[in-house]
């Protein structure tokens, strides 16, 4: 059983204090920082890009788990790697050649993730599972924090976990969207080992980040 890791999403952080916010996450026991990059085209929201990631890089020693909700994505991969991303996760719907994008991320010596929207089937990435480090299962439609968890994706995680065991391949399963104190154990039981959370970590218990991270790590 892989150790459960918490990757807080800074989409729910105070954007006017991002440097301090990621320091708070590190001090609060986060395992990595989930950075939601949105371009207002692949998703109906616009957040941050390489310059902000570069500015944040030295404020925190944790890995940057960068979730690229942008399309096209291939031509921007190098910029996010240069800015300091450690894990680069892309959406298959956002690249004309998923294999080419996966290989480019690996060439840059970064960990590669592939993200599936709630309605996207695992079939789309079956042929690539042996090349990737992480599958990011969306439990909301991407674009905004604070949305309602979609429990129907749990069966997708179970299916992915089954395939992983049958093929004996090692990749992390990360779940992203609407994770809270009532559903995180369902995600873990289904097979997720990395939990992304924004609203629950930043807003619950009067914003007590350490308490909220500890609660999500409670078995
Ligand atoms: C949504 C993002 C998620 C989101 C998670 O498009 O990919 O990472 O910020 O935030 P919560 O935990 O509030 O759903
Ligand atoms: Zn995300």
PDB file of C-alpha atoms and ligand atoms in Angstrom:
ATOM      1  CA  UNK A   1       0.000   0.000   0.000  1.00  0.00           C
ATOM      2  CA  UNK A   2       1.583   3.295  -1.082  1.00  0.00           C
ATOM      3  CA  UNK A   3       1.929   6.082   1.500  1.00  0.00           C
ATOM      4  CA  UNK A   4      -0.961   8.545   1.141  1.00  0.00           C
ATOM      5  CA  UNK A   5       0.325  11.968   0.020  1.00  0.00           C
ATOM      6  CA  UNK A   6      -1.460  15.308   0.175  1.00  0.00           C
ATOM      7  CA  UNK A   7      -1.079  17.795  -2.671  1.00  0.00           C
ATOM      8  CA  UNK A   8      -2.897  21.004  -1.688  1.00  0.00           C
ATOM      9  CA  UNK A   9      -4.228  23.033  -4.622  1.00  0.00           C
ATOM     10  CA  UNK A  10      -3.134  26.678  -4.458  1.00  0.00           C
ATOM     11  CA  UNK A  11      -6.162  27.636  -6.554  1.00  0.00           C
ATOM     12  CA  UNK A  12      -7.896  28.135  -3.186  1.00  0.00           C
ATOM     13  CA  UNK A  13      -4.977  30.098  -1.695  1.00  0.00           C
ATOM     14  CA  UNK A  14      -4.782  33.880  -1.220  1.00  0.00           C
ATOM     15  CA  UNK A  15      -3.333  34.813  -4.623  1.00  0.00           C
ATOM     16  CA  UNK A  16      -2.021  38.086  -3.209  1.00  0.00           C
ATOM     17  CA  UNK A  17       0.167  36.064  -0.796  1.00  0.00           C
ATOM     18  CA  UNK A  18       1.143  33.004  -2.831  1.00  0.00           C
ATOM     19  CA  UNK A  19       4.743  32.881  -1.582  1.00  0.00           C
ATOM     20  CA  UNK A  20       3.620  32.885   2.042  1.00  0.00           C
ATOM     21  CA  UNK A  21       0.773  30.474   1.296  1.00  0.00           C
ATOM     22  CA  UNK A  22       3.071  27.788  -0.074  1.00  0.00           C
ATOM     23  CA  UNK A  23       5.330  28.267   2.934  1.00  0.00           C
ATOM     24  CA  UNK A  24       2.276  27.663   5.158  1.00  0.00           C
ATOM     25  CA  UNK A  25       1.514  24.490   3.205  1.00  0.00           C
ATOM     26  CA  UNK A  26       5.064  23.222   3.621  1.00  0.00           C
ATOM     27  CA  UNK A  27       5.028  23.987   7.370  1.00  0.00           C
ATOM     28  CA  UNK A  28       1.571  22.394   7.570  1.00  0.00           C
ATOM     29  CA  UNK A  29       2.849  19.030   6.323  1.00  0.00           C
ATOM     30  CA  UNK A  30       1.925  19.046   2.626  1.00  0.00           C
ATOM     31  CA  UNK A  31       3.788  16.461   0.541  1.00  0.00           C
ATOM     32  CA  UNK A  32       3.773  18.556  -2.646  1.00  0.00           C
ATOM     33  CA  UNK A  33       2.103  21.676  -4.050  1.00  0.00           C
ATOM     34  CA  UNK A  34      -0.667  21.279  -6.647  1.00  0.00           C
ATOM     35  CA  UNK A  35      -0.434  24.183  -9.089  1.00  0.00           C
ATOM     36  CA  UNK A  36      -3.510  24.578 -11.281  1.00  0.00           C
ATOM     37  CA  UNK A  37      -2.605  26.242 -14.580  1.00  0.00           C
ATOM     38  CA  UNK A  38      -5.625  27.331 -16.595  1.00  0.00           C
ATOM     39  CA  UNK A  39      -5.680  29.176 -19.928  1.00  0.00           C
ATOM     40  CA  UNK A  40      -9.316  30.260 -20.321  1.00  0.00           C
ATOM     41  CA  UNK A  41      -9.466  28.065 -23.437  1.00  0.00           C
ATOM     42  CA  UNK A  42      -9.213  24.427 -22.336  1.00  0.00           C
ATOM     43  CA  UNK A  43     -11.163  25.423 -19.220  1.00  0.00           C
ATOM     44  CA  UNK A  44     -13.320  28.528 -18.657  1.00  0.00           C
ATOM     45  CA  UNK A  45     -10.900  30.072 -16.164  1.00  0.00           C
ATOM     46  CA  UNK A  46      -7.467  31.719 -16.291  1.00  0.00           C
ATOM     47  CA  UNK A  47      -4.926  31.434 -13.467  1.00  0.00           C
ATOM     48  CA  UNK A  48      -1.120  31.537 -13.563  1.00  0.00           C
ATOM     49  CA  UNK A  49       1.728  30.670 -15.912  1.00  0.00           C
ATOM     50  CA  UNK A  50       5.497  30.067 -15.951  1.00  0.00           C
ATOM     51  CA  UNK A  51       6.574  33.491 -14.546  1.00  0.00           C
ATOM     52  CA  UNK A  52       4.547  32.974 -11.356  1.00  0.00           C
ATOM     53  CA  UNK A  53       5.777  29.390 -10.940  1.00  0.00           C
ATOM     54  CA  UNK A  54       9.356  30.660 -11.380  1.00  0.00           C
ATOM     55  CA  UNK A  55       8.751  33.352  -8.733  1.00  0.00           C
ATOM     56  CA  UNK A  56       7.369  30.752  -6.299  1.00  0.00           C
ATOM     57  CA  UNK A  57      10.052  28.150  -6.897  1.00  0.00           C
ATOM     58  CA  UNK A  58      12.503  29.331  -4.243  1.00  0.00           C
ATOM     59  CA  UNK A  59       9.822  29.922  -1.622  1.00  0.00           C
ATOM     60  CA  UNK A  60       9.318  26.238  -1.030  1.00  0.00           C
ATOM     61  CA  UNK A  61      11.332  23.023  -1.236  1.00  0.00           C
ATOM     62  CA  UNK A  62       8.327  20.810  -1.952  1.00  0.00           C
ATOM     63  CA  UNK A  63       7.749  19.335  -5.399  1.00  0.00           C
ATOM     64  CA  UNK A  64       5.521  21.379  -7.696  1.00  0.00           C
ATOM     65  CA  UNK A  65       2.753  19.111  -8.970  1.00  0.00           C
ATOM     66  CA  UNK A  66       1.753  21.206 -11.996  1.00  0.00           C
ATOM     67  CA  UNK A  67      -1.643  20.469 -13.524  1.00  0.00           C
ATOM     68  CA  UNK A  68      -1.770  21.940 -17.045  1.00  0.00           C
ATOM     69  CA  UNK A  69      -5.356  22.653 -18.047  1.00  0.00           C
ATOM     70  CA  UNK A  70      -4.235  24.352 -21.237  1.00  0.00           C
ATOM     71  CA  UNK A  71      -4.515  23.595 -24.929  1.00  0.00           C
ATOM     72  CA  UNK A  72      -2.548  23.299 -27.037  1.00  0.00           C
ATOM     73  CA  UNK A  73      -0.138  22.047 -24.380  1.00  0.00           C
ATOM     74  CA  UNK A  74       2.872  20.485 -26.192  1.00  0.00           C
ATOM     75  CA  UNK A  75       4.587  23.730 -27.171  1.00  0.00           C
ATOM     76  CA  UNK A  76       4.454  25.013 -23.560  1.00  0.00           C
ATOM     77  CA  UNK A  77       5.891  21.955 -21.785  1.00  0.00           C
ATOM     78  CA  UNK A  78       9.471  23.265 -21.823  1.00  0.00           C
ATOM     79  CA  UNK A  79       8.431  26.588 -20.288  1.00  0.00           C
ATOM     80  CA  UNK A  80       6.828  24.856 -17.294  1.00  0.00           C
ATOM     81  CA  UNK A  81       9.806  22.556 -16.861  1.00  0.00           C
ATOM     82  CA  UNK A  82      12.171  25.565 -16.944  1.00  0.00           C
ATOM     83  CA  UNK A  83       9.963  27.460 -14.461  1.00  0.00           C
ATOM     84  CA  UNK A  84      10.434  24.719 -11.865  1.00  0.00           C
ATOM     85  CA  UNK A  85       7.656  22.144 -12.291  1.00  0.00           C
ATOM     86  CA  UNK A  86       8.611  18.718 -10.912  1.00  0.00           C
ATOM     87  CA  UNK A  87       5.546  16.812 -12.067  1.00  0.00           C
ATOM     88  CA  UNK A  88       3.906  17.940 -15.305  1.00  0.00           C
ATOM     89  CA  UNK A  89       0.393  16.639 -15.807  1.00  0.00           C
ATOM     90  CA  UNK A  90      -1.375  17.117 -19.128  1.00  0.00           C
ATOM     91  CA  UNK A  91      -4.836  16.312 -20.493  1.00  0.00           C
ATOM     92  CA  UNK A  92      -4.865  13.910 -23.481  1.00  0.00           C
ATOM     93  CA  UNK A  93      -7.589  16.024 -25.076  1.00  0.00           C
ATOM     94  CA  UNK A  94      -5.103  18.985 -25.117  1.00  0.00           C
ATOM     95  CA  UNK A  95      -2.328  17.524 -27.266  1.00  0.00           C
ATOM     96  CA  UNK A  96      -2.335  16.326 -30.832  1.00  0.00           C
ATOM     97  CA  UNK A  97       0.117  13.550 -29.922  1.00  0.00           C
ATOM     98  CA  UNK A  98       0.006  12.262 -26.325  1.00  0.00           C
ATOM     99  CA  UNK A  99       3.015   9.990 -26.838  1.00  0.00           C
ATOM    100  CA  UNK A 100       5.133  12.874 -28.122  1.00  0.00           C
ATOM    101  CA  UNK A 101       4.177  15.075 -25.137  1.00  0.00           C
ATOM    102  CA  UNK A 102       4.844  12.304 -22.625  1.00  0.00           C
ATOM    103  CA  UNK A 103       8.274  11.660 -24.141  1.00  0.00           C
ATOM    104  CA  UNK A 104       9.117  15.394 -24.122  1.00  0.00           C
ATOM    105  CA  UNK A 105       8.321  15.649 -20.388  1.00  0.00           C
ATOM    106  CA  UNK A 106      10.513  12.599 -19.718  1.00  0.00           C
ATOM    107  CA  UNK A 107      13.334  14.040 -21.846  1.00  0.00           C
ATOM    108  CA  UNK A 108      13.218  17.086 -19.566  1.00  0.00           C
ATOM    109  CA  UNK A 109      13.721  14.712 -16.603  1.00  0.00           C
ATOM    110  CA  UNK A 110      10.348  15.624 -15.094  1.00  0.00           C
ATOM    111  CA  UNK A 111       7.714  13.230 -13.790  1.00  0.00           C
ATOM    112  CA  UNK A 112       4.841  12.886 -16.238  1.00  0.00           C
ATOM    113  CA  UNK A 113       1.161  12.772 -15.344  1.00  0.00           C
ATOM    114  CA  UNK A 114      -1.909  12.332 -17.498  1.00  0.00           C
ATOM    115  CA  UNK A 115      -5.264  13.660 -16.335  1.00  0.00           C
ATOM    116  CA  UNK A 116      -8.684  12.235 -17.183  1.00  0.00           C
ATOM    117  CA  UNK A 117     -11.784  14.415 -16.977  1.00  0.00           C
ATOM    118  CA  UNK A 118     -14.820  12.765 -15.366  1.00  0.00           C
ATOM    119  CA  UNK A 119     -16.330  11.732 -18.687  1.00  0.00           C
ATOM    120  CA  UNK A 120     -13.042  10.556 -20.251  1.00  0.00           C
ATOM    121  CA  UNK A 121     -12.504   6.781 -20.310  1.00  0.00           C
ATOM    122  CA  UNK A 122      -9.287   5.039 -19.230  1.00  0.00           C
ATOM    123  CA  UNK A 123      -9.068   3.494 -22.736  1.00  0.00           C
ATOM    124  CA  UNK A 124      -7.609   6.789 -23.965  1.00  0.00           C
ATOM    125  CA  UNK A 125      -4.398   6.253 -21.969  1.00  0.00           C
ATOM    126  CA  UNK A 126      -4.159   2.444 -21.713  1.00  0.00           C
ATOM    127  CA  UNK A 127      -1.262   2.267 -24.171  1.00  0.00           C
ATOM    128  CA  UNK A 128       0.731   4.861 -22.207  1.00  0.00           C
ATOM    129  CA  UNK A 129       0.382   3.583 -18.644  1.00  0.00           C
ATOM    130  CA  UNK A 130       3.833   1.972 -18.711  1.00  0.00           C
ATOM    131  CA  UNK A 131       5.465   5.339 -19.586  1.00  0.00           C
ATOM    132  CA  UNK A 132       3.832   7.638 -17.050  1.00  0.00           C
ATOM    133  CA  UNK A 133       4.446   8.360 -13.381  1.00  0.00           C
ATOM    134  CA  UNK A 134       0.966   9.496 -12.402  1.00  0.00           C
ATOM    135  CA  UNK A 135      -2.664   9.357 -13.481  1.00  0.00           C
ATOM    136  CA  UNK A 136      -4.738  12.297 -12.270  1.00  0.00           C
ATOM    137  CA  UNK A 137      -8.402  11.352 -12.001  1.00  0.00           C
ATOM    138  CA  UNK A 138     -10.645  14.444 -12.039  1.00  0.00           C
ATOM    139  CA  UNK A 139     -13.580  14.202  -9.652  1.00  0.00           C
ATOM    140  CA  UNK A 140     -14.959  17.545 -10.881  1.00  0.00           C
ATOM    141  CA  UNK A 141     -15.070  19.129 -14.314  1.00  0.00           C
ATOM    142  CA  UNK A 142     -11.858  21.160 -14.392  1.00  0.00           C
ATOM    143  CA  UNK A 143     -11.841  24.935 -14.088  1.00  0.00           C
ATOM    144  CA  UNK A 144     -12.782  25.897 -10.550  1.00  0.00           C
ATOM    145  CA  UNK A 145     -12.191  25.004  -6.914  1.00  0.00           C
ATOM    146  CA  UNK A 146     -15.031  24.434  -4.469  1.00  0.00           C
ATOM    147  CA  UNK A 147     -17.095  22.188  -6.740  1.00  0.00           C
ATOM    148  CA  UNK A 148     -19.077  19.106  -5.642  1.00  0.00           C
ATOM    149  CA  UNK A 149     -17.284  15.742  -5.639  1.00  0.00           C
ATOM    150  CA  UNK A 150     -18.458  13.359  -8.395  1.00  0.00           C
ATOM    151  CA  UNK A 151     -18.547   9.874  -6.747  1.00  0.00           C
ATOM    152  CA  UNK A 152     -19.032   8.130 -10.095  1.00  0.00           C
ATOM    153  CA  UNK A 153     -15.284   8.543 -10.765  1.00  0.00           C
ATOM    154  CA  UNK A 154     -14.471   6.133  -7.912  1.00  0.00           C
ATOM    155  CA  UNK A 155     -15.283   3.197 -10.213  1.00  0.00           C
ATOM    156  CA  UNK A 156     -12.722   4.562 -12.684  1.00  0.00           C
ATOM    157  CA  UNK A 157     -10.081   4.576  -9.941  1.00  0.00           C
ATOM    158  CA  UNK A 158     -10.985   0.986  -9.024  1.00  0.00           C
ATOM    159  CA  UNK A 159     -10.685  -0.036 -12.693  1.00  0.00           C
ATOM    160  CA  UNK A 160      -7.318   1.723 -12.991  1.00  0.00           C
ATOM    161  CA  UNK A 161      -6.033   0.070  -9.808  1.00  0.00           C
ATOM    162  CA  UNK A 162      -7.088  -3.343 -11.156  1.00  0.00           C
ATOM    163  CA  UNK A 163      -5.251  -2.733 -14.444  1.00  0.00           C
ATOM    164  CA  UNK A 164      -2.193  -1.552 -12.521  1.00  0.00           C
ATOM    165  CA  UNK A 165      -2.083  -4.762 -10.482  1.00  0.00           C
ATOM    166  CA  UNK A 166      -2.771  -7.010 -13.510  1.00  0.00           C
ATOM    167  CA  UNK A 167      -0.036  -5.360 -15.595  1.00  0.00           C
ATOM    168  CA  UNK A 168       2.260  -4.920 -12.584  1.00  0.00           C
ATOM    169  CA  UNK A 169       3.072  -1.313 -13.496  1.00  0.00           C
ATOM    170  CA  UNK A 170       3.898   1.366 -10.979  1.00  0.00           C
ATOM    171  CA  UNK A 171       2.305   4.825 -11.211  1.00  0.00           C
ATOM    172  CA  UNK A 172       0.635   7.067  -8.650  1.00  0.00           C
ATOM    173  CA  UNK A 173      -3.113   7.549  -8.737  1.00  0.00           C
ATOM    174  CA  UNK A 174      -4.065  11.110  -7.808  1.00  0.00           C
ATOM    175  CA  UNK A 175      -7.631  12.336  -7.354  1.00  0.00           C
ATOM    176  CA  UNK A 176      -8.535  15.981  -7.828  1.00  0.00           C
ATOM    177  CA  UNK A 177     -11.718  17.896  -7.128  1.00  0.00           C
ATOM    178  CA  UNK A 178     -14.142  18.206  -4.238  1.00  0.00           C
ATOM    179  CA  UNK A 179     -12.089  16.072  -1.845  1.00  0.00           C
ATOM    180  CA  UNK A 180     -13.248  16.623   1.751  1.00  0.00           C
ATOM    181  CA  UNK A 181     -13.306  14.916   5.154  1.00  0.00           C
ATOM    182  CA  UNK A 182     -16.395  12.877   4.182  1.00  0.00           C
ATOM    183  CA  UNK A 183     -15.116  11.368   0.925  1.00  0.00           C
ATOM    184  CA  UNK A 184     -11.306  11.147   1.112  1.00  0.00           C
ATOM    185  CA  UNK A 185     -11.393   7.640   2.589  1.00  0.00           C
ATOM    186  CA  UNK A 186     -13.572   6.457  -0.320  1.00  0.00           C
ATOM    187  CA  UNK A 187     -10.925   7.762  -2.720  1.00  0.00           C
ATOM    188  CA  UNK A 188      -8.167   5.922  -0.847  1.00  0.00           C
ATOM    189  CA  UNK A 189     -10.193   2.697  -0.640  1.00  0.00           C
ATOM    190  CA  UNK A 190     -10.791   2.909  -4.405  1.00  0.00           C
ATOM    191  CA  UNK A 191      -7.014   3.097  -4.966  1.00  0.00           C
ATOM    192  CA  UNK A 192      -5.912   6.746  -4.933  1.00  0.00           C
ATOM    193  CA  UNK A 193      -2.634   7.455  -3.132  1.00  0.00           C
ATOM    194  CA  UNK A 194      -2.337  11.204  -3.748  1.00  0.00           C
ATOM    195  CA  UNK A 195      -5.175  13.508  -2.687  1.00  0.00           C
ATOM    196  CA  UNK A 196      -5.510  16.990  -4.154  1.00  0.00           C
ATOM    197  CA  UNK A 197      -7.515  19.389  -2.066  1.00  0.00           C
ATOM    198  CA  UNK A 198      -7.980  23.142  -2.212  1.00  0.00           C
ATOM    199  CA  UNK A 199     -11.140  24.304  -0.478  1.00  0.00           C
ATOM    200  CA  UNK A 200     -11.038  21.708   2.319  1.00  0.00           C
ATOM    201  CA  UNK A 201      -7.435  22.496   3.222  1.00  0.00           C
ATOM    202  CA  UNK A 202      -7.620  26.290   2.973  1.00  0.00           C
ATOM    203  CA  UNK A 203     -11.162  26.927   4.234  1.00  0.00           C
ATOM    204  CA  UNK A 204     -12.047  24.239   6.823  1.00  0.00           C
ATOM    205  CA  UNK A 205     -11.460  24.665  10.586  1.00  0.00           C
ATOM    206  CA  UNK A 206     -10.883  28.434  10.218  1.00  0.00           C
ATOM    207  CA  UNK A 207      -8.147  27.796   7.665  1.00  0.00           C
ATOM    208  CA  UNK A 208      -6.026  25.676  10.021  1.00  0.00           C
ATOM    209  CA  UNK A 209      -3.895  24.150   7.255  1.00  0.00           C
ATOM    210  CA  UNK A 210      -1.930  21.778   9.481  1.00  0.00           C
ATOM    211  CA  UNK A 211      -5.088  20.425  11.121  1.00  0.00           C
ATOM    212  CA  UNK A 212      -6.801  19.951   7.736  1.00  0.00           C
ATOM    213  CA  UNK A 213      -3.818  18.165   6.199  1.00  0.00           C
ATOM    214  CA  UNK A 214      -3.510  15.939   9.278  1.00  0.00           C
ATOM    215  CA  UNK A 215      -7.218  15.096   9.044  1.00  0.00           C
ATOM    216  CA  UNK A 216      -6.845  14.065   5.376  1.00  0.00           C
ATOM    217  CA  UNK A 217      -3.952  11.822   6.423  1.00  0.00           C
ATOM    218  CA  UNK A 218      -5.977  10.179   9.173  1.00  0.00           C
ATOM    219  CA  UNK A 219      -6.608   6.514   8.405  1.00  0.00           C
TER     220      UNK A 219
HETATM  221  C1  LIG B   1      -9.986  22.138 -10.730  1.00  0.00           C
HETATM  222  C2  LIG B   1      -8.574  21.918 -10.216  1.00  0.00           C
HETATM  223  C3  LIG B   1      -8.556  21.306  -8.845  1.00  0.00           C
HETATM  224  C4  LIG B   1      -9.250  22.181  -7.802  1.00  0.00           C
HETATM  225  C5  LIG B   1      -9.340  21.454  -6.487  1.00  0.00           C
HETATM  226  O1  LIG B   1      -9.954  22.355 -12.113  1.00  0.00           O
HETATM  227  O2  LIG B   1      -7.858  21.051 -11.069  1.00  0.00           O
HETATM  228  O3  LIG B   1      -7.197  21.075  -8.462  1.00  0.00           O
HETATM  229  O4  LIG B   1      -8.531  23.374  -7.627  1.00  0.00           O
HETATM  230  O5  LIG B   1      -9.987  22.323  -5.599  1.00  0.00           O
HETATM  231  P1  LIG B   1     -11.111  21.783  -4.598  1.00  0.00           P
HETATM  232  O6  LIG B   1     -10.404  20.848  -3.663  1.00  0.00           O
HETATM  233  O7  LIG B   1     -11.619  23.019  -3.931  1.00  0.00           O
HETATM  234  O8  LIG B   1     -12.142  21.079  -5.427  1.00  0.00           O
HETATM  235 ZN1  LIG B   2      -5.901  20.396 -10.343  1.00  0.00          ZN
END
